[in-house]
Short mmCIF file of C-alpha atoms and ligand atoms in Angstrom, two decimals:
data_model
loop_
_atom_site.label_atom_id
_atom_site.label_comp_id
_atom_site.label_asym_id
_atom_site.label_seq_id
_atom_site.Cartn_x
_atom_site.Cartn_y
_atom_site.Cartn_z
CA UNK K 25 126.08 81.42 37.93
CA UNK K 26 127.18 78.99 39.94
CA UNK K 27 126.52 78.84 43.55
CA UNK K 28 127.09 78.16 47.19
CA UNK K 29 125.72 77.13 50.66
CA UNK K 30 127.54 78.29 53.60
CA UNK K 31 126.46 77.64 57.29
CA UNK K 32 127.16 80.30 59.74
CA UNK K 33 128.58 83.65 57.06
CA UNK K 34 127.94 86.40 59.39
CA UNK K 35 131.17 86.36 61.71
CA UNK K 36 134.22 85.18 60.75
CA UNK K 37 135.63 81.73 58.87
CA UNK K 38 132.05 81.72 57.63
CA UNK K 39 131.92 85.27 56.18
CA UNK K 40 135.37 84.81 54.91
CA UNK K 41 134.42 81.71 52.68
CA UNK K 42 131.34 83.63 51.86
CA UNK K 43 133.31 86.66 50.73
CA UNK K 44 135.80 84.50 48.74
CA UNK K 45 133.02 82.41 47.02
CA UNK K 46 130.60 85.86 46.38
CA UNK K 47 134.61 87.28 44.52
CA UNK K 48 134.89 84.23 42.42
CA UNK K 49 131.21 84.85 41.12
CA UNK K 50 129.17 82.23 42.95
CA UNK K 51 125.69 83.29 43.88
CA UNK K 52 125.43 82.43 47.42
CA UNK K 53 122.82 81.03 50.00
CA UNK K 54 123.96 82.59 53.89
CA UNK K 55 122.46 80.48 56.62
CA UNK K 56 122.79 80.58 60.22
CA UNK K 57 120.37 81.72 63.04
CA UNK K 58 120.55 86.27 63.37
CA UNK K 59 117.62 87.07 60.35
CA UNK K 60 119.17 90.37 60.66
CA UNK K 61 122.96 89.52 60.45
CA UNK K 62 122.47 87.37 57.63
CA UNK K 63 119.95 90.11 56.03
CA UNK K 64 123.41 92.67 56.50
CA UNK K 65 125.48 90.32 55.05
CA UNK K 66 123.72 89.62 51.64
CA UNK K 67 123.19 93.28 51.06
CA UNK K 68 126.95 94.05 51.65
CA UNK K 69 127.85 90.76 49.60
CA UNK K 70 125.29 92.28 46.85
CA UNK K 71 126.59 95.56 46.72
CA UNK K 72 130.15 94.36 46.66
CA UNK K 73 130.18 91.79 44.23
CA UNK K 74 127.09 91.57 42.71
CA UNK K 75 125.92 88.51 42.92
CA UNK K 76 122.56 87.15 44.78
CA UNK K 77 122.05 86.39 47.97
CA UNK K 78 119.03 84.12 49.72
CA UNK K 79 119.18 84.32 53.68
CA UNK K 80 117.66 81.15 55.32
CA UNK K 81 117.56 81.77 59.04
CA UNK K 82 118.23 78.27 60.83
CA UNK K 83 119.48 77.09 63.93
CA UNK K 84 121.38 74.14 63.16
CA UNK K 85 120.90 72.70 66.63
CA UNK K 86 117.39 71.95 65.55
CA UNK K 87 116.46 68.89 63.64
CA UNK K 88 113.94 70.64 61.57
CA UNK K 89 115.79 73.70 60.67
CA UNK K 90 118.54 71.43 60.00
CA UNK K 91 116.06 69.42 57.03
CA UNK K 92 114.90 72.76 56.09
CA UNK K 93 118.39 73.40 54.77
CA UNK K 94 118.94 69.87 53.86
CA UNK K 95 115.79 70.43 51.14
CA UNK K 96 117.31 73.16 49.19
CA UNK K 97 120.46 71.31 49.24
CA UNK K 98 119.16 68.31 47.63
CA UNK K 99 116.70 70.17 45.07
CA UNK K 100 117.57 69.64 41.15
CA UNK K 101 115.37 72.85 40.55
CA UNK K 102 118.33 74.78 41.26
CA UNK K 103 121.65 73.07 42.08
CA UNK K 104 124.19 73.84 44.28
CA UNK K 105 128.06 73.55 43.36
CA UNK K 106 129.75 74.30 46.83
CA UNK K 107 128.73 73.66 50.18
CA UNK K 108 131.10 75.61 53.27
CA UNK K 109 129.71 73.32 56.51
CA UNK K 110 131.35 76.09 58.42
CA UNK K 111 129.09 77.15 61.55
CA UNK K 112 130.13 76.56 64.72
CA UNK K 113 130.58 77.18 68.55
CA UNK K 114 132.76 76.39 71.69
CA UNK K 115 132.36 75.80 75.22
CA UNK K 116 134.30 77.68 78.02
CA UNK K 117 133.28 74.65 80.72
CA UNK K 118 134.55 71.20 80.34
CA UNK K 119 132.48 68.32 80.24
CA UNK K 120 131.46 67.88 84.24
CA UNK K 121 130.35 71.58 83.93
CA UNK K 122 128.34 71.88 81.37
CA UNK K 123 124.59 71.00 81.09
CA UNK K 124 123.62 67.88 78.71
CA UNK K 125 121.85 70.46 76.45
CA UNK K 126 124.87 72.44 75.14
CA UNK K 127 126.74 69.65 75.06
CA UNK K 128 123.63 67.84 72.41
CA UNK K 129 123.85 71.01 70.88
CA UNK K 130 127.56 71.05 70.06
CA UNK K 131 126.95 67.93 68.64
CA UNK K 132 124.11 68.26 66.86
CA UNK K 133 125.57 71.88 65.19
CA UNK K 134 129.28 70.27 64.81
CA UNK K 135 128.46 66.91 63.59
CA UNK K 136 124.62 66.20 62.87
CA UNK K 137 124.35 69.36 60.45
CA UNK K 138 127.50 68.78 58.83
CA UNK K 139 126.42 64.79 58.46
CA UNK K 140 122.79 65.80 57.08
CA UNK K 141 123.87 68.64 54.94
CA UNK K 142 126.32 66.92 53.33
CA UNK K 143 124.40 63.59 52.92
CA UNK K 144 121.83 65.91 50.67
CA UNK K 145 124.04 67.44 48.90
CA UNK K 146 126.39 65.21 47.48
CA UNK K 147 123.91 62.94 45.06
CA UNK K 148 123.46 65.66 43.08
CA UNK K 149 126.88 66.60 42.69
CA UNK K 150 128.06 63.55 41.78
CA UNK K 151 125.49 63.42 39.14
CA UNK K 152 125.98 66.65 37.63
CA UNK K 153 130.16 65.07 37.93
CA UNK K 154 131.25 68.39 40.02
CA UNK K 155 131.31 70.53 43.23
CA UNK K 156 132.96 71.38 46.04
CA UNK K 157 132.13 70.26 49.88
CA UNK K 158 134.56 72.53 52.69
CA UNK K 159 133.76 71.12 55.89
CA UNK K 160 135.70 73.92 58.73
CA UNK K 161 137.01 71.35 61.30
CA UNK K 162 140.24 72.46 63.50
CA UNK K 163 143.38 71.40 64.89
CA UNK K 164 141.65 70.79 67.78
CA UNK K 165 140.22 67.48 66.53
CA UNK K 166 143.79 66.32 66.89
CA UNK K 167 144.04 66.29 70.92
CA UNK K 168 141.78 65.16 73.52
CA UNK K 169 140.14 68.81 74.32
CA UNK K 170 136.70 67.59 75.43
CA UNK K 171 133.37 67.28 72.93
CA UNK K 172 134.46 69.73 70.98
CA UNK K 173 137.37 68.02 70.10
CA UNK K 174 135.90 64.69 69.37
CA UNK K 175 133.35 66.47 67.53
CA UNK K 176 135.84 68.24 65.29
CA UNK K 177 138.35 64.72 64.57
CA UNK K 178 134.36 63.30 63.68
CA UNK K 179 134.47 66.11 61.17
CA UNK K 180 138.50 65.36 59.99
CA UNK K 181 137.66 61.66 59.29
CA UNK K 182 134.14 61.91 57.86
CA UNK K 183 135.61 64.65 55.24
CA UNK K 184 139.01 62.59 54.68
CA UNK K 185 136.70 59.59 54.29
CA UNK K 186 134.70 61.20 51.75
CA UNK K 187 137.69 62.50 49.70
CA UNK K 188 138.54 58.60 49.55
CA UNK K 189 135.06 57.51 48.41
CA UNK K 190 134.63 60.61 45.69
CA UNK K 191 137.96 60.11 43.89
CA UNK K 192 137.09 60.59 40.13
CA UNK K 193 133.78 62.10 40.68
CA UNK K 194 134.55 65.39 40.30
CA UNK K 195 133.61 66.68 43.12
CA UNK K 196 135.99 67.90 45.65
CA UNK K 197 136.38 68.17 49.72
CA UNK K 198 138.72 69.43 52.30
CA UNK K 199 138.66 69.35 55.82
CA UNK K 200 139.95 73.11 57.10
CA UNK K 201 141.74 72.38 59.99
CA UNK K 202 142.83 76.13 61.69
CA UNK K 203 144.41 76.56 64.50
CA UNK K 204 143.60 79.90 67.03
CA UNK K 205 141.42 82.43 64.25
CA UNK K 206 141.00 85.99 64.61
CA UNK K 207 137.11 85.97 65.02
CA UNK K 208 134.08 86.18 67.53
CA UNK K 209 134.48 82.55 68.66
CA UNK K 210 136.21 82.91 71.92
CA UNK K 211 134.52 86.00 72.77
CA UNK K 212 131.06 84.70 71.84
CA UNK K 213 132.37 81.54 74.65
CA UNK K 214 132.98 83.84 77.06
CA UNK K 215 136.69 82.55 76.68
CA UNK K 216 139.52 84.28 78.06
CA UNK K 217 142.49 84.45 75.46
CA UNK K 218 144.80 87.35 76.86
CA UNK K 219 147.83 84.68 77.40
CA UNK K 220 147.77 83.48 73.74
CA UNK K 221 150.60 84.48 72.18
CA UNK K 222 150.30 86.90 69.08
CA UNK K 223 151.80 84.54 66.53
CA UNK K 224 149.41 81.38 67.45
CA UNK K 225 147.04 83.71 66.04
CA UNK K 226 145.81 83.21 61.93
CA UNK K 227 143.92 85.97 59.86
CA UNK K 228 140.95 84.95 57.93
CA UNK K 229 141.83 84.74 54.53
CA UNK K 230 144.75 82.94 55.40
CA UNK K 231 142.92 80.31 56.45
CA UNK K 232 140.42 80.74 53.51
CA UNK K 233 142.97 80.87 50.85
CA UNK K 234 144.51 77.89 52.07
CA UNK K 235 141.42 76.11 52.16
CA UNK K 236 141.02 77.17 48.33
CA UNK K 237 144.59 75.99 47.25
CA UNK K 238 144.11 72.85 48.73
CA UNK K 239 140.93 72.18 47.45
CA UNK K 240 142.26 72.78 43.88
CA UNK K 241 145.13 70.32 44.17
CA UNK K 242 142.53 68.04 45.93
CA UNK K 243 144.47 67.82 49.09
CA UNK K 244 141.85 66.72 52.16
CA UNK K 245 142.60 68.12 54.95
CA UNK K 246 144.21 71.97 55.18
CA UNK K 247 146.17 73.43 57.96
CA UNK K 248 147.09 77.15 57.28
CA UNK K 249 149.47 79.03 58.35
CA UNK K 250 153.47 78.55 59.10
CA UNK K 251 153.65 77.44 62.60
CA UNK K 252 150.53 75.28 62.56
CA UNK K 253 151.47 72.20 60.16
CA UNK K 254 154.34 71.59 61.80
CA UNK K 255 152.22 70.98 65.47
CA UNK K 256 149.84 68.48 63.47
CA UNK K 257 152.16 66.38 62.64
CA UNK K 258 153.23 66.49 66.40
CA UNK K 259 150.29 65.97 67.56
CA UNK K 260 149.62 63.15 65.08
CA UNK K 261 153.02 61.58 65.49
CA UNK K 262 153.82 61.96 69.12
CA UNK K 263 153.87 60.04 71.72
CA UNK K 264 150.28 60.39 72.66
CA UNK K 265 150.77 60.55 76.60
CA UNK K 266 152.34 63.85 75.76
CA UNK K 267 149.64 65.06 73.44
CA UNK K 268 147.09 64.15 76.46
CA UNK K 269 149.67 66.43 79.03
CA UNK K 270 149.61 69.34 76.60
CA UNK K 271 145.46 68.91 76.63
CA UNK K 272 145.54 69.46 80.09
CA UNK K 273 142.30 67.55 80.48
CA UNK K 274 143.38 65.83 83.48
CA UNK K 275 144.73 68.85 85.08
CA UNK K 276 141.67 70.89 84.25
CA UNK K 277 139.19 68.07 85.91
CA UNK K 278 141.57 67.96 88.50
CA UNK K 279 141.68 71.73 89.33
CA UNK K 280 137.52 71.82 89.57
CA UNK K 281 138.30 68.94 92.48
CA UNK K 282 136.61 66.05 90.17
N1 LIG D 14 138.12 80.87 65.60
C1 LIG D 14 138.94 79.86 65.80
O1 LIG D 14 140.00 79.95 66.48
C2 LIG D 14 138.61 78.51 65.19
C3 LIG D 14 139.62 77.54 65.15
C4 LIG D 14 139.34 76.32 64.58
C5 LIG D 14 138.11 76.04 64.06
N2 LIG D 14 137.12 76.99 64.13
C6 LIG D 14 135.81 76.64 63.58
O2 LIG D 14 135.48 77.59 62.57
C7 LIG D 14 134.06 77.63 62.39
C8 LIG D 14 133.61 79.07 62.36
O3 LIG D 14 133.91 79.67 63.61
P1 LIG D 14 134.36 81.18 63.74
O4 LIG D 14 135.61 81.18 64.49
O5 LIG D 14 134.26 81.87 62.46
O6 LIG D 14 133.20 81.65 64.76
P2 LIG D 14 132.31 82.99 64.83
O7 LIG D 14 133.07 84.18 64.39
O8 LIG D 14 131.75 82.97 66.22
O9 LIG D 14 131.12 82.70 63.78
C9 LIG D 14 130.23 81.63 64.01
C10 LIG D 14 129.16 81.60 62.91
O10 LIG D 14 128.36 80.41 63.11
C11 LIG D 14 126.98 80.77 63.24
N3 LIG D 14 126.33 79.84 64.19
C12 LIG D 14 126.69 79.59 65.47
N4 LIG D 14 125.82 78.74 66.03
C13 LIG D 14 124.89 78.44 65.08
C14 LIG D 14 123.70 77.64 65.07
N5 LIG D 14 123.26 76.98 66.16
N6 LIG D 14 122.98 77.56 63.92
C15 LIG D 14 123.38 78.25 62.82
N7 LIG D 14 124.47 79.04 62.77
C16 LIG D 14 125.21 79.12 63.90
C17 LIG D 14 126.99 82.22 63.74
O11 LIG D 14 125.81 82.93 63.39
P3 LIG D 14 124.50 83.07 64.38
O12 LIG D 14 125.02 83.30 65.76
O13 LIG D 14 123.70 84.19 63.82
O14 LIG D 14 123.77 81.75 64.25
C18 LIG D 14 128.20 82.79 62.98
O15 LIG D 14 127.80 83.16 61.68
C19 LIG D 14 133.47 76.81 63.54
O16 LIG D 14 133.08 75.54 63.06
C20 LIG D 14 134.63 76.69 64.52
O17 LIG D 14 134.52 75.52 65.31
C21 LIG D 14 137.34 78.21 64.67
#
């Protein structure tokens, strides 16, 4: 059986690449930080689809859990052919209003695991000649929204970067680049979304199933969804003093009287 790594498959994105990887017979390894969330999820995933499932509890803000993970993912005893560098968090404050530690450990659970994970897992891969790396970014990493932001257009480039340096491997990556996703991420951020409009809003598995097509036609970077590709390339293309207004960064600094 092949199988697969995913960061963060309890809620959302994460559970939806878990789901798709646990239907296309991949035995999986669930890791994020709730034992007993994880524990849920690999019995369900189990009794579903009937494939294994290890739970490795990890907080991926800390360095050692972070090489903990690392160590299975660079083991030859038993290989891994995907890795989903999916978990992840926001923050409802911008930068002047949050404390130095959430903003180290955005970083260190947006960038540093996805950097580390990925740095152990791809030798083998590319000496076995196959696997799959899906590192969930967003279209946020496309305008200047803050660390999370930068942290996420870190994740774009290092993944479109690595597509450049794998060609003829065989193995694959793809940077999943959503826009808004129906799942606990705003609500875990305390984030107030009542004024987005309905159809800014993507499903799951359409974000999932993109992410698959693409990574089959080895395309690096996926944006799902009808209305989103369109407001890339806009906010790749445009003039960028626009991109900035539709941030609002200024106007959100200025608002808090900084
Ligand atoms: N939802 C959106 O609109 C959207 C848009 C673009 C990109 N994204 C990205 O999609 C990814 C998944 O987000 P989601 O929307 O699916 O969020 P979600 O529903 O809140 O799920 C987040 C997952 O990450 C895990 N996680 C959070 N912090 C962790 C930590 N320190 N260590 C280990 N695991 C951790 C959570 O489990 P535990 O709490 O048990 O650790 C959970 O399984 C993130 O990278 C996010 O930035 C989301």
């Amino acid at each position: 059986m092949p199988k697969a790594l995913i960061t963060g498959p309890t809620a959302g994105l994460g559970r939806g690449f878990a789901e798709a990887l646990a239907r296309k017979g991949f035995d999986l390894v669930l890791v994020s930080r709730d034992e007993h969330a994880l524990q849920a999820t690999a019995d369900e995933l189990t009794h579903r689809f009937g494939v294994r499932c290890e739970v490795v509890p990890a907080d991926l803000a800390v360095r050692e859990d972070i090489d903990r993970v690392a160590a299975l993912l660079a083991s030859d005893d038993d290989p891994m052919t995907a890795l989903v560098n999916n978990a992840g968090f926001g923050l409802r404050t911008p930068f002047l209003h949050t404390s130095m530690d959430d903003e180290q450990a955005l970083l260190d659970v947006l960038v540093t695991s996805v950097l580390r994970l990925t740095h152990a897992a791809l030798p083998g891969m590319v000496a076995r000649g196959s696997g799959m790396v899906i590192n969930v970014s967003s279209i946020a990493g496309l305008f200047p929204g803050g660390t999370y932001s930068a942290a996420k257009s870190w994740v774009t480039v290092f993944t479109e970067s690595l597509a450049v340096q794998l060609q003829g491997s065989g193995v694959r990556t793809t940077a999943v680049c959503p826009g808004f996703v129906r799942t606990e991420f705003h609500e875990r951020a305390g984030m107030d979304m009542s004024q987005t409009p309905d159809w800014m809003w993507l499903e799951v598995s359409t974000v999932v199933d993109q992410a698959f097509r693409d990574l089959a036609v080895g395309r690096p970077v996926s944006v799902a969804g009808p209305q989103y590709p369109a407001f890339a390339r806009i906010l790749q293309h445009g003039p960028r003093s626009l991109v900035r207004r539709f941030a609002g960064v200024r106007g959100t600094l200025s608002r808090r009287g900084d």
